[in-house]
Every structure is written in C-alpha cells, then in structure tokens.
C-alpha cells in the first residue's frame, strides 16, 4: 500500500501545472538545496579545526554541545516558517477499505524524510567522522550522531504540533516568536542557563548510552501526539461540521458610487473581511506601517537617503504588495464560476486597481506622523505613494496574468507560501529595487529634489496612461484565461 501511495504522489506532482509551468523555480530551488548542503558540509568539516585553533585548551565536542540550544531554537523557528506537514489528497482514499493507521503512518513517516531533516546530516556526519579520526571513543561519537538526529526528528514533529495549535489564530507566528525571544533572553541574562543545562544533559547521554532511551521516548511521544491529532480529523465529512456563528450582513452600499466596478469591489471587500488569509493580511498592515521605525531613528541610516525610498515604497504599498501579487489567485476557488458570467474583464481588473489605489492613499495618510523625523521623509512617502499608484500597481496586475497556483483562503497569511510561485519571487525586483535605482541616479548627480521629481513624474505618467496600460494587461489576462482555469482546478 505504501508503494501505491508513493506512486500516486509521484504522478500528482509531475502532472500538476505547478511542475510544468514553474521549471525555472524548480531549478532555482535545486540550486538552493545544493548550496545549503555545501554550506552545512563545510560547517561540519571546518568546525573542529576552527574550535581547536581558537580554543586549544577546550574540548571541541563539549563546546559544540554547549551551543546546541541556539541550534535547536533556530531550527524550530526556521521549520515553523518554512516547513509544512506533507499532505496527500486523502479524501478519495477514505471511501476505500483502507486502514486509517496506514495513511497516517505514511504521512508522518514521509515527514521524517523531509529536506529539513536531511540537511543537518551534512554537518553531523563529517563532524562525527573527524572526531573518530581525532581518537575520540567510537561508541561515544556514534551515540552523539544518533542523538543529534533524534533531536532533529523531535523538532520536526514538535513543529507540526505547534503549527496545528496556532493555525486557528490570527498572526499565529507571534506567540512562538515571543516564547523563543523569552527563552533567548532568559538564557542571555543568565536567569536560567539553558545552554549549560542542555549541554550537560547531552554530555551525560553521550557518556552513558543507556540514557539515549529518554530522547527516543520523547520522540515516540511527539509522534503519537501527532498521530492522534491527525486521526481526529481523518473523516470524509470532517469539514462539514456546522459552526455556531452569528450571521452578519452588509450591503456595502457606499461602493455603488464606483459605477461598473462596484460589484467586483464589493466581492473583494467581502473576501478580505470573511476569509482568514486575506483578513490576516490586513493585520500585517500595522507591521508595514511601523516598518520605518527600524530605520528612521537609527543614526546608522541617517545618510542612506536611497534606503528611505525602499521604506517609503514598502510602507505605502504594503497592502498593495500583499494583495496584488496574488491577483487573481484570491478568486481561484470560484474562478470558473466567475469566468462563466457575462462580465467585462477590464472592470474586474479595475476593481483590483481601485482597491490598491485606495490602500496606498490611506497608508500615506497614516504615515504622516513620520514627518517627526523630517520633511524629507514625508516627501519620500508622498513620491512613493504616487509611484506605487502609477507604476507598481500596474506591475502587480501584469504579474498576476502569470499566476497559476490556487490559494486556500482559510489558511493563515503570515509566512504562508501557498500560492507562491516564480512570479511572486521575481516581481519583488521591479517593485522594490528599481524605484531605488530610479531615485538614486538623479539624486547622485542633481540632488534630492531631482530624485523625488523622477518618482513623481513616472507615477503621474502611469496614472495618465492608465486606460491604455489596462487594455494591454486585460489582453494578457484574456489570453491566459483558460490556462488559469485549468491550473486553479488542481489541488496542488
């Protein structure tokens, strides 16, 4: 049965539109994987001689053990933001005479083969081999390597528990970041020395292999917890359970003043208010609005005026970027229904443009208090707003014509990479970096006013030629219409 599961997933992956239309991204991910493997391999080979050279009187193994607290804490944070539980399209399997424990054990067992569990071995094994060549006890070294991998698997399954418990909350990453920061602070100020406690515990286990049974028991416990947690959700009608919510309605009558685009604008506003992922994007606006506080008060950035352009684009365009890069994937769940209606595609896209325009103006108004740091900051924000409206909004709409990945609106937004393809990664360059270059060249040779004027003039040109640009973008969407319908119809 495991062989059949692997066969199903193999076919599903290579037959999907994601694989067929994102070859460039797959090649890039392969290069990144090779890069990180080489980095960890270099770390595993070099760490012993480096520690021996810098601290000749200390035991390198004991020093490594004393720093594993930071390794494990960083590993957990990285997994929370990047790693997801491997899933299968299991609903068709649930109507077949298959035991649920086979499906569950396969899904959990497959997670043990994750790249995140495979990567640390490139550092653990070379370091262990060097220890053996340096006359460390072979049994002790092997126990240490096994222990490190057991800890890696514990973090793997612990991450899935945290993911599941936090998935139902808005901004679910905040509790984990606060807890991790608290643990780091407690250790840093030596209120509780976690580095020493964990290092001593590992030393005891390495010297007495019988204690290896303790972390193995912890691994079995977190595996069983994941198993029982998933088992409660493994029903065909699990998603049909009724919710006792208070019904609320709104007619959004004020949107009618926008004319033909009003129905689409109402649809987008309801989507933002009623669904978890787009609603979470609204809360991220607060983070974007406060982004300037990391740069403007810092004396180190006082003379980095071009960097302030980046901040201005980000602050006034945070919603535009978060929302615009996934057009029309936000509507992927009902895209076929939408395209079967007698609608004008240009009006559909103009509603998206209007929403982004309004958001840029609102974000600029809310950022006016940054004038406290100088009139230049407010001027940059104004120029960034005009540039976002005239240029970046059209760049986002054009990039949306290449979107081919479906979005689940019920998932959280923060660090959620579902629906993210090559388009979302590549579009960041024209959105954030080109404005800096366009400002810097005239700023360098003519002065601050010339740089600001360049951004404003380009933005105004984009606004003046909005209708012609939208005609071109609309044609791109219409040419991709059926490709999008086919792509959004796939589960992965």
mmCIF file with all atom_site columns, C-alpha atoms in Angstrom, residues 64-262:
data_model
loop_
_atom_site.group_PDB
_atom_site.id
_atom_site.type_symbol
_atom_site.label_atom_id
_atom_site.label_alt_id
_atom_site.label_comp_id
_atom_site.label_asym_id
_atom_site.label_entity_id
_atom_site.label_seq_id
_atom_site.pdbx_PDB_ins_code
_atom_site.Cartn_x
_atom_site.Cartn_y
_atom_site.Cartn_z
_atom_site.occupancy
_atom_site.B_iso_or_equiv
_atom_site.pdbx_formal_charge
_atom_site.auth_seq_id
_atom_site.auth_comp_id
_atom_site.auth_asym_id
_atom_site.auth_atom_id
_atom_site.pdbx_PDB_model_num
ATOM 1   C CA . UNK A 1 64  ? 29.545  22.240 20.325  1.00 0.00 ? 64  UNK A CA 1
ATOM 2   C CA . UNK A 1 65  ? 27.178  20.682 22.874  1.00 0.00 ? 65  UNK A CA 1
ATOM 3   C CA . UNK A 1 66  ? 27.060  23.945 24.828  1.00 0.00 ? 66  UNK A CA 1
ATOM 4   C CA . UNK A 1 67  ? 25.824  25.836 21.756  1.00 0.00 ? 67  UNK A CA 1
ATOM 5   C CA . UNK A 1 68  ? 23.190  23.320 20.660  1.00 0.00 ? 68  UNK A CA 1
ATOM 6   C CA . UNK A 1 69  ? 20.476  25.294 22.484  1.00 0.00 ? 69  UNK A CA 1
ATOM 7   C CA . UNK A 1 70  ? 20.776  28.053 19.864  1.00 0.00 ? 70  UNK A CA 1
ATOM 8   C CA . UNK A 1 71  ? 20.881  25.462 17.065  1.00 0.00 ? 71  UNK A CA 1
ATOM 9   C CA . UNK A 1 72  ? 17.655  23.801 18.216  1.00 0.00 ? 72  UNK A CA 1
ATOM 10  C CA . UNK A 1 73  ? 15.866  27.107 18.841  1.00 0.00 ? 73  UNK A CA 1
ATOM 11  C CA . UNK A 1 74  ? 16.817  28.425 15.395  1.00 0.00 ? 74  UNK A CA 1
ATOM 12  C CA . UNK A 1 75  ? 15.875  25.112 13.780  1.00 0.00 ? 75  UNK A CA 1
ATOM 13  C CA . UNK A 1 76  ? 12.396  25.226 15.322  1.00 0.00 ? 76  UNK A CA 1
ATOM 14  C CA . UNK A 1 77  ? 11.795  28.816 14.177  1.00 0.00 ? 77  UNK A CA 1
ATOM 15  C CA . UNK A 1 78  ? 13.007  28.055 10.654  1.00 0.00 ? 78  UNK A CA 1
ATOM 16  C CA . UNK A 1 79  ? 10.772  24.999 10.385  1.00 0.00 ? 79  UNK A CA 1
ATOM 17  C CA . UNK A 1 80  ? 7.720   26.888 11.673  1.00 0.00 ? 80  UNK A CA 1
ATOM 18  C CA . UNK A 1 81  ? 8.033   29.486 8.931   1.00 0.00 ? 81  UNK A CA 1
ATOM 19  C CA . UNK A 1 82  ? 9.165   27.244 6.074   1.00 0.00 ? 82  UNK A CA 1
ATOM 20  C CA . UNK A 1 83  ? 8.230   23.604 6.683   1.00 0.00 ? 83  UNK A CA 1
ATOM 21  C CA . UNK A 1 84  ? 4.735   22.234 6.262   1.00 0.00 ? 84  UNK A CA 1
ATOM 22  C CA . UNK A 1 85  ? 3.370   18.788 7.070   1.00 0.00 ? 85  UNK A CA 1
ATOM 23  C CA . UNK A 1 86  ? 3.440   16.608 3.924   1.00 0.00 ? 86  UNK A CA 1
ATOM 24  C CA . UNK A 1 87  ? -0.142  16.024 2.896   1.00 0.00 ? 87  UNK A CA 1
ATOM 25  C CA . UNK A 1 88  ? -1.951  13.741 0.499   1.00 0.00 ? 88  UNK A CA 1
ATOM 26  C CA . UNK A 1 89  ? -5.252  14.128 -1.252  1.00 0.00 ? 89  UNK A CA 1
ATOM 27  C CA . UNK A 1 90  ? -6.684  11.525 1.111   1.00 0.00 ? 90  UNK A CA 1
ATOM 28  C CA . UNK A 1 91  ? -10.443 12.071 0.768   1.00 0.00 ? 91  UNK A CA 1
ATOM 29  C CA . UNK A 1 92  ? -10.732 9.650  -2.182  1.00 0.00 ? 92  UNK A CA 1
ATOM 30  C CA . UNK A 1 93  ? -8.876  7.064  -0.069  1.00 0.00 ? 93  UNK A CA 1
ATOM 31  C CA . UNK A 1 94  ? -11.271 7.349  2.873   1.00 0.00 ? 94  UNK A CA 1
ATOM 32  C CA . UNK A 1 95  ? -14.122 5.734  0.959   1.00 0.00 ? 95  UNK A CA 1
ATOM 33  C CA . UNK A 1 96  ? -11.914 2.704  0.204   1.00 0.00 ? 96  UNK A CA 1
ATOM 34  C CA . UNK A 1 97  ? -11.335 -0.252 2.573   1.00 0.00 ? 97  UNK A CA 1
ATOM 35  C CA . UNK A 1 98  ? -8.013  1.115  3.838   1.00 0.00 ? 98  UNK A CA 1
ATOM 36  C CA . UNK A 1 99  ? -6.963  1.305  7.454   1.00 0.00 ? 99  UNK A CA 1
ATOM 37  C CA . UNK A 1 100 ? -6.535  4.849  8.632   1.00 0.00 ? 100 UNK A CA 1
ATOM 38  C CA . UNK A 1 101 ? -3.374  4.000  10.566  1.00 0.00 ? 101 UNK A CA 1
ATOM 39  C CA . UNK A 1 102 ? -1.644  3.096  7.264   1.00 0.00 ? 102 UNK A CA 1
ATOM 40  C CA . UNK A 1 103 ? -2.468  6.512  5.802   1.00 0.00 ? 103 UNK A CA 1
ATOM 41  C CA . UNK A 1 104 ? -1.449  8.359  8.967   1.00 0.00 ? 104 UNK A CA 1
ATOM 42  C CA . UNK A 1 105 ? 1.817   6.481  9.441   1.00 0.00 ? 105 UNK A CA 1
ATOM 43  C CA . UNK A 1 106 ? 2.691   7.102  5.803   1.00 0.00 ? 106 UNK A CA 1
ATOM 44  C CA . UNK A 1 107 ? 2.079   10.862 6.068   1.00 0.00 ? 107 UNK A CA 1
ATOM 45  C CA . UNK A 1 108 ? 4.049   11.168 9.320   1.00 0.00 ? 108 UNK A CA 1
ATOM 46  C CA . UNK A 1 109 ? 6.785   8.802  8.175   1.00 0.00 ? 109 UNK A CA 1
ATOM 47  C CA . UNK A 1 110 ? 7.210   10.764 4.989   1.00 0.00 ? 110 UNK A CA 1
ATOM 48  C CA . UNK A 1 111 ? 7.855   13.900 7.025   1.00 0.00 ? 111 UNK A CA 1
ATOM 49  C CA . UNK A 1 112 ? 10.914  12.179 8.523   1.00 0.00 ? 112 UNK A CA 1
ATOM 50  C CA . UNK A 1 113 ? 12.407  12.226 5.007   1.00 0.00 ? 113 UNK A CA 1
ATOM 51  C CA . UNK A 1 114 ? 11.989  15.992 4.746   1.00 0.00 ? 114 UNK A CA 1
ATOM 52  C CA . UNK A 1 115 ? 14.889  18.067 3.426   1.00 0.00 ? 115 UNK A CA 1
ATOM 53  C CA . UNK A 1 116 ? 14.933  19.860 6.790   1.00 0.00 ? 116 UNK A CA 1
ATOM 54  C CA . UNK A 1 117 ? 15.784  16.543 8.496   1.00 0.00 ? 117 UNK A CA 1
ATOM 55  C CA . UNK A 1 118 ? 18.230  15.532 5.792   1.00 0.00 ? 118 UNK A CA 1
ATOM 56  C CA . UNK A 1 119 ? 20.214  18.792 5.814   1.00 0.00 ? 119 UNK A CA 1
ATOM 57  C CA . UNK A 1 120 ? 21.729  18.605 9.357   1.00 0.00 ? 120 UNK A CA 1
ATOM 58  C CA . UNK A 1 121 ? 23.322  15.249 8.489   1.00 0.00 ? 121 UNK A CA 1
ATOM 59  C CA . UNK A 1 122 ? 25.733  17.103 6.210   1.00 0.00 ? 122 UNK A CA 1
ATOM 60  C CA . UNK A 1 123 ? 27.163  18.770 9.321   1.00 0.00 ? 123 UNK A CA 1
ATOM 61  C CA . UNK A 1 124 ? 26.626  15.989 11.875  1.00 0.00 ? 124 UNK A CA 1
ATOM 62  C CA . UNK A 1 125 ? 28.279  13.111 9.969   1.00 0.00 ? 125 UNK A CA 1
ATOM 63  C CA . UNK A 1 126 ? 31.505  14.941 8.874   1.00 0.00 ? 126 UNK A CA 1
ATOM 64  C CA . UNK A 1 127 ? 31.984  16.327 12.388  1.00 0.00 ? 127 UNK A CA 1
ATOM 65  C CA . UNK A 1 128 ? 31.466  12.847 13.861  1.00 0.00 ? 128 UNK A CA 1
ATOM 66  C CA . UNK A 1 129 ? 33.912  11.255 11.416  1.00 0.00 ? 129 UNK A CA 1
ATOM 67  C CA . UNK A 1 130 ? 36.549  13.866 12.285  1.00 0.00 ? 130 UNK A CA 1
ATOM 68  C CA . UNK A 1 131 ? 36.018  13.139 15.990  1.00 0.00 ? 131 UNK A CA 1
ATOM 69  C CA . UNK A 1 132 ? 36.703  9.441  15.357  1.00 0.00 ? 132 UNK A CA 1
ATOM 70  C CA . UNK A 1 133 ? 39.890  10.295 13.429  1.00 0.00 ? 133 UNK A CA 1
ATOM 71  C CA . UNK A 1 134 ? 40.930  12.536 16.340  1.00 0.00 ? 134 UNK A CA 1
ATOM 72  C CA . UNK A 1 135 ? 40.870  9.472  18.660  1.00 0.00 ? 135 UNK A CA 1
ATOM 73  C CA . UNK A 1 136 ? 37.514  10.093 20.299  1.00 0.00 ? 136 UNK A CA 1
ATOM 74  C CA . UNK A 1 137 ? 35.772  6.959  21.500  1.00 0.00 ? 137 UNK A CA 1
ATOM 75  C CA . UNK A 1 138 ? 33.918  5.459  18.507  1.00 0.00 ? 138 UNK A CA 1
ATOM 76  C CA . UNK A 1 139 ? 30.878  4.397  20.532  1.00 0.00 ? 139 UNK A CA 1
ATOM 77  C CA . UNK A 1 140 ? 30.615  7.835  22.135  1.00 0.00 ? 140 UNK A CA 1
ATOM 78  C CA . UNK A 1 141 ? 30.798  9.538  18.746  1.00 0.00 ? 141 UNK A CA 1
ATOM 79  C CA . UNK A 1 142 ? 28.175  7.282  17.165  1.00 0.00 ? 142 UNK A CA 1
ATOM 80  C CA . UNK A 1 143 ? 25.832  7.831  20.122  1.00 0.00 ? 143 UNK A CA 1
ATOM 81  C CA . UNK A 1 144 ? 26.308  11.595 19.707  1.00 0.00 ? 144 UNK A CA 1
ATOM 82  C CA . UNK A 1 145 ? 25.439  11.428 15.985  1.00 0.00 ? 145 UNK A CA 1
ATOM 83  C CA . UNK A 1 146 ? 22.354  9.292  16.666  1.00 0.00 ? 146 UNK A CA 1
ATOM 84  C CA . UNK A 1 147 ? 21.307  11.658 19.450  1.00 0.00 ? 147 UNK A CA 1
ATOM 85  C CA . UNK A 1 148 ? 21.607  14.680 17.140  1.00 0.00 ? 148 UNK A CA 1
ATOM 86  C CA . UNK A 1 149 ? 19.357  13.053 14.556  1.00 0.00 ? 149 UNK A CA 1
ATOM 87  C CA . UNK A 1 150 ? 16.831  12.041 17.224  1.00 0.00 ? 150 UNK A CA 1
ATOM 88  C CA . UNK A 1 151 ? 16.697  15.681 18.359  1.00 0.00 ? 151 UNK A CA 1
ATOM 89  C CA . UNK A 1 152 ? 16.204  16.722 14.726  1.00 0.00 ? 152 UNK A CA 1
ATOM 90  C CA . UNK A 1 153 ? 13.184  14.404 14.423  1.00 0.00 ? 153 UNK A CA 1
ATOM 91  C CA . UNK A 1 154 ? 11.780  15.610 17.756  1.00 0.00 ? 154 UNK A CA 1
ATOM 92  C CA . UNK A 1 155 ? 11.906  19.206 16.478  1.00 0.00 ? 155 UNK A CA 1
ATOM 93  C CA . UNK A 1 156 ? 10.317  18.012 13.215  1.00 0.00 ? 156 UNK A CA 1
ATOM 94  C CA . UNK A 1 157 ? 7.218   16.562 14.931  1.00 0.00 ? 157 UNK A CA 1
ATOM 95  C CA . UNK A 1 158 ? 7.107   19.276 17.597  1.00 0.00 ? 158 UNK A CA 1
ATOM 96  C CA . UNK A 1 159 ? 6.869   21.859 14.815  1.00 0.00 ? 159 UNK A CA 1
ATOM 97  C CA . UNK A 1 160 ? 3.765   20.133 13.395  1.00 0.00 ? 160 UNK A CA 1
ATOM 98  C CA . UNK A 1 161 ? 2.094   20.248 16.814  1.00 0.00 ? 161 UNK A CA 1
ATOM 99  C CA . UNK A 1 162 ? 2.819   23.972 17.126  1.00 0.00 ? 162 UNK A CA 1
ATOM 100 C CA . UNK A 1 163 ? 1.612   24.548 13.562  1.00 0.00 ? 163 UNK A CA 1
ATOM 101 C CA . UNK A 1 164 ? -1.666  22.748 14.221  1.00 0.00 ? 164 UNK A CA 1
ATOM 102 C CA . UNK A 1 165 ? -2.331  24.562 17.507  1.00 0.00 ? 165 UNK A CA 1
ATOM 103 C CA . UNK A 1 166 ? -1.536  28.005 16.102  1.00 0.00 ? 166 UNK A CA 1
ATOM 104 C CA . UNK A 1 167 ? -3.210  27.627 12.695  1.00 0.00 ? 167 UNK A CA 1
ATOM 105 C CA . UNK A 1 168 ? -6.595  28.721 14.063  1.00 0.00 ? 168 UNK A CA 1
ATOM 106 C CA . UNK A 1 169 ? -5.358  32.092 15.320  1.00 0.00 ? 169 UNK A CA 1
ATOM 107 C CA . UNK A 1 170 ? -4.596  35.347 13.534  1.00 0.00 ? 170 UNK A CA 1
ATOM 108 C CA . UNK A 1 171 ? -0.891  36.291 13.365  1.00 0.00 ? 171 UNK A CA 1
ATOM 109 C CA . UNK A 1 172 ? -0.114  32.834 14.726  1.00 0.00 ? 172 UNK A CA 1
ATOM 110 C CA . UNK A 1 173 ? 3.633   33.362 14.488  1.00 0.00 ? 173 UNK A CA 1
ATOM 111 C CA . UNK A 1 174 ? 3.667   35.957 17.276  1.00 0.00 ? 174 UNK A CA 1
ATOM 112 C CA . UNK A 1 175 ? 3.305   33.529 20.254  1.00 0.00 ? 175 UNK A CA 1
ATOM 113 C CA . UNK A 1 176 ? 6.186   31.375 19.014  1.00 0.00 ? 176 UNK A CA 1
ATOM 114 C CA . UNK A 1 177 ? 8.416   34.390 18.389  1.00 0.00 ? 177 UNK A CA 1
ATOM 115 C CA . UNK A 1 178 ? 7.610   35.770 21.851  1.00 0.00 ? 178 UNK A CA 1
ATOM 116 C CA . UNK A 1 179 ? 8.338   32.419 23.535  1.00 0.00 ? 179 UNK A CA 1
ATOM 117 C CA . UNK A 1 180 ? 11.579  31.958 21.572  1.00 0.00 ? 180 UNK A CA 1
ATOM 118 C CA . UNK A 1 181 ? 12.634  35.535 22.414  1.00 0.00 ? 181 UNK A CA 1
ATOM 119 C CA . UNK A 1 182 ? 11.819  34.949 26.079  1.00 0.00 ? 182 UNK A CA 1
ATOM 120 C CA . UNK A 1 183 ? 13.890  31.753 26.178  1.00 0.00 ? 183 UNK A CA 1
ATOM 121 C CA . UNK A 1 184 ? 16.774  33.520 24.463  1.00 0.00 ? 184 UNK A CA 1
ATOM 122 C CA . UNK A 1 185 ? 16.579  36.470 26.887  1.00 0.00 ? 185 UNK A CA 1
ATOM 123 C CA . UNK A 1 186 ? 16.382  34.231 29.961  1.00 0.00 ? 186 UNK A CA 1
ATOM 124 C CA . UNK A 1 187 ? 19.469  32.372 28.785  1.00 0.00 ? 187 UNK A CA 1
ATOM 125 C CA . UNK A 1 188 ? 21.312  35.530 27.678  1.00 0.00 ? 188 UNK A CA 1
ATOM 126 C CA . UNK A 1 189 ? 20.847  37.268 31.043  1.00 0.00 ? 189 UNK A CA 1
ATOM 127 C CA . UNK A 1 190 ? 21.758  34.005 32.804  1.00 0.00 ? 190 UNK A CA 1
ATOM 128 C CA . UNK A 1 191 ? 18.497  33.748 34.737  1.00 0.00 ? 191 UNK A CA 1
ATOM 129 C CA . UNK A 1 192 ? 18.394  30.106 33.592  1.00 0.00 ? 192 UNK A CA 1
ATOM 130 C CA . UNK A 1 193 ? 21.398  28.868 31.616  1.00 0.00 ? 193 UNK A CA 1
ATOM 131 C CA . UNK A 1 194 ? 19.702  26.647 29.048  1.00 0.00 ? 194 UNK A CA 1
ATOM 132 C CA . UNK A 1 195 ? 22.950  26.296 27.110  1.00 0.00 ? 195 UNK A CA 1
ATOM 133 C CA . UNK A 1 196 ? 24.669  24.766 30.138  1.00 0.00 ? 196 UNK A CA 1
ATOM 134 C CA . UNK A 1 197 ? 21.708  22.567 31.132  1.00 0.00 ? 197 UNK A CA 1
ATOM 135 C CA . UNK A 1 198 ? 21.232  21.155 27.632  1.00 0.00 ? 198 UNK A CA 1
ATOM 136 C CA . UNK A 1 199 ? 24.971  20.766 27.080  1.00 0.00 ? 199 UNK A CA 1
ATOM 137 C CA . UNK A 1 200 ? 25.374  18.835 30.359  1.00 0.00 ? 200 UNK A CA 1
ATOM 138 C CA . UNK A 1 201 ? 22.375  16.626 29.531  1.00 0.00 ? 201 UNK A CA 1
ATOM 139 C CA . UNK A 1 202 ? 23.852  15.750 26.133  1.00 0.00 ? 202 UNK A CA 1
ATOM 140 C CA . UNK A 1 203 ? 27.233  15.020 27.712  1.00 0.00 ? 203 UNK A CA 1
ATOM 141 C CA . UNK A 1 204 ? 25.593  12.632 30.185  1.00 0.00 ? 204 UNK A CA 1
ATOM 142 C CA . UNK A 1 205 ? 23.713  10.791 27.414  1.00 0.00 ? 205 UNK A CA 1
ATOM 143 C CA . UNK A 1 206 ? 26.855  10.521 25.290  1.00 0.00 ? 206 UNK A CA 1
ATOM 144 C CA . UNK A 1 207 ? 28.846  9.062  28.201  1.00 0.00 ? 207 UNK A CA 1
ATOM 145 C CA . UNK A 1 208 ? 26.005  6.722  29.214  1.00 0.00 ? 208 UNK A CA 1
ATOM 146 C CA . UNK A 1 209 ? 24.263  5.398  26.060  1.00 0.00 ? 209 UNK A CA 1
ATOM 147 C CA . UNK A 1 210 ? 21.505  3.827  28.164  1.00 0.00 ? 210 UNK A CA 1
ATOM 148 C CA . UNK A 1 211 ? 20.073  7.352  28.630  1.00 0.00 ? 211 UNK A CA 1
ATOM 149 C CA . UNK A 1 212 ? 19.574  7.569  24.863  1.00 0.00 ? 212 UNK A CA 1
ATOM 150 C CA . UNK A 1 213 ? 16.253  5.868  25.548  1.00 0.00 ? 213 UNK A CA 1
ATOM 151 C CA . UNK A 1 214 ? 14.943  9.123  27.097  1.00 0.00 ? 214 UNK A CA 1
ATOM 152 C CA . UNK A 1 215 ? 15.081  11.272 23.911  1.00 0.00 ? 215 UNK A CA 1
ATOM 153 C CA . UNK A 1 216 ? 13.844  8.270  21.893  1.00 0.00 ? 216 UNK A CA 1
ATOM 154 C CA . UNK A 1 217 ? 10.856  8.040  24.256  1.00 0.00 ? 217 UNK A CA 1
ATOM 155 C CA . UNK A 1 218 ? 10.238  11.779 23.771  1.00 0.00 ? 218 UNK A CA 1
ATOM 156 C CA . UNK A 1 219 ? 10.349  11.233 20.006  1.00 0.00 ? 219 UNK A CA 1
ATOM 157 C CA . UNK A 1 220 ? 7.799   8.421  20.264  1.00 0.00 ? 220 UNK A CA 1
ATOM 158 C CA . UNK A 1 221 ? 5.587   10.653 22.432  1.00 0.00 ? 221 UNK A CA 1
ATOM 159 C CA . UNK A 1 222 ? 5.520   13.610 19.993  1.00 0.00 ? 222 UNK A CA 1
ATOM 160 C CA . UNK A 1 223 ? 4.970   11.175 17.084  1.00 0.00 ? 223 UNK A CA 1
ATOM 161 C CA . UNK A 1 224 ? 1.997   9.623  18.896  1.00 0.00 ? 224 UNK A CA 1
ATOM 162 C CA . UNK A 1 225 ? 0.603   13.075 19.704  1.00 0.00 ? 225 UNK A CA 1
ATOM 163 C CA . UNK A 1 226 ? 0.751   13.990 16.002  1.00 0.00 ? 226 UNK A CA 1
ATOM 164 C CA . UNK A 1 227 ? -0.864  10.657 15.129  1.00 0.00 ? 227 UNK A CA 1
ATOM 165 C CA . UNK A 1 228 ? -3.840  11.126 17.478  1.00 0.00 ? 228 UNK A CA 1
ATOM 166 C CA . UNK A 1 229 ? -4.228  14.785 16.446  1.00 0.00 ? 229 UNK A CA 1
ATOM 167 C CA . UNK A 1 230 ? -4.433  13.888 12.747  1.00 0.00 ? 230 UNK A CA 1
ATOM 168 C CA . UNK A 1 231 ? -6.644  10.881 13.404  1.00 0.00 ? 231 UNK A CA 1
ATOM 169 C CA . UNK A 1 232 ? -9.406  13.083 14.820  1.00 0.00 ? 232 UNK A CA 1
ATOM 170 C CA . UNK A 1 233 ? -9.503  14.994 11.513  1.00 0.00 ? 233 UNK A CA 1
ATOM 171 C CA . UNK A 1 234 ? -9.348  11.997 9.179   1.00 0.00 ? 234 UNK A CA 1
ATOM 172 C CA . UNK A 1 235 ? -13.019 11.801 8.183   1.00 0.00 ? 235 UNK A CA 1
ATOM 173 C CA . UNK A 1 236 ? -14.732 12.428 4.870   1.00 0.00 ? 236 UNK A CA 1
ATOM 174 C CA . UNK A 1 237 ? -17.247 14.751 6.500   1.00 0.00 ? 237 UNK A CA 1
ATOM 175 C CA . UNK A 1 238 ? -14.737 16.355 8.852   1.00 0.00 ? 238 UNK A CA 1
ATOM 176 C CA . UNK A 1 239 ? -15.031 19.667 7.037   1.00 0.00 ? 239 UNK A CA 1
ATOM 177 C CA . UNK A 1 240 ? -18.845 19.559 7.087   1.00 0.00 ? 240 UNK A CA 1
ATOM 178 C CA . UNK A 1 241 ? -19.221 20.118 10.811  1.00 0.00 ? 241 UNK A CA 1
ATOM 179 C CA . UNK A 1 242 ? -21.554 23.022 11.444  1.00 0.00 ? 242 UNK A CA 1
ATOM 180 C CA . UNK A 1 243 ? -20.270 26.159 13.124  1.00 0.00 ? 243 UNK A CA 1
ATOM 181 C CA . UNK A 1 244 ? -22.388 28.154 15.574  1.00 0.00 ? 244 UNK A CA 1
ATOM 182 C CA . UNK A 1 245 ? -21.643 31.615 14.227  1.00 0.00 ? 245 UNK A CA 1
ATOM 183 C CA . UNK A 1 246 ? -23.783 34.717 14.444  1.00 0.00 ? 246 UNK A CA 1
ATOM 184 C CA . UNK A 1 247 ? -24.852 35.717 10.948  1.00 0.00 ? 247 UNK A CA 1
ATOM 185 C CA . UNK A 1 248 ? -23.998 39.255 9.914   1.00 0.00 ? 248 UNK A CA 1
ATOM 186 C CA . UNK A 1 249 ? -24.800 41.003 6.661   1.00 0.00 ? 249 UNK A CA 1
ATOM 187 C CA . UNK A 1 250 ? -23.703 44.203 4.970   1.00 0.00 ? 250 UNK A CA 1
ATOM 188 C CA . UNK A 1 251 ? -24.745 45.659 1.637   1.00 0.00 ? 251 UNK A CA 1
ATOM 189 C CA . UNK A 1 252 ? -21.683 47.948 1.200   1.00 0.00 ? 252 UNK A CA 1
ATOM 190 C CA . UNK A 1 253 ? -23.987 50.499 -0.405  1.00 0.00 ? 253 UNK A CA 1
ATOM 191 C CA . UNK A 1 254 ? -21.276 53.164 -0.412  1.00 0.00 ? 254 UNK A CA 1
ATOM 192 C CA . UNK A 1 255 ? -19.354 51.218 -3.091  1.00 0.00 ? 255 UNK A CA 1
ATOM 193 C CA . UNK A 1 256 ? -22.102 51.904 -5.667  1.00 0.00 ? 256 UNK A CA 1
ATOM 194 C CA . UNK A 1 257 ? -20.592 55.310 -6.344  1.00 0.00 ? 257 UNK A CA 1
ATOM 195 C CA . UNK A 1 258 ? -17.743 53.492 -8.134  1.00 0.00 ? 258 UNK A CA 1
ATOM 196 C CA . UNK A 1 259 ? -20.046 52.577 -11.009 1.00 0.00 ? 259 UNK A CA 1
ATOM 197 C CA . UNK A 1 260 ? -19.485 49.426 -13.066 1.00 0.00 ? 260 UNK A CA 1
ATOM 198 C CA . UNK A 1 261 ? -16.680 48.127 -10.848 1.00 0.00 ? 261 UNK A CA 1
ATOM 199 C CA . UNK A 1 262 ? -18.868 48.259 -7.698  1.00 0.00 ? 262 UNK A CA 1
#
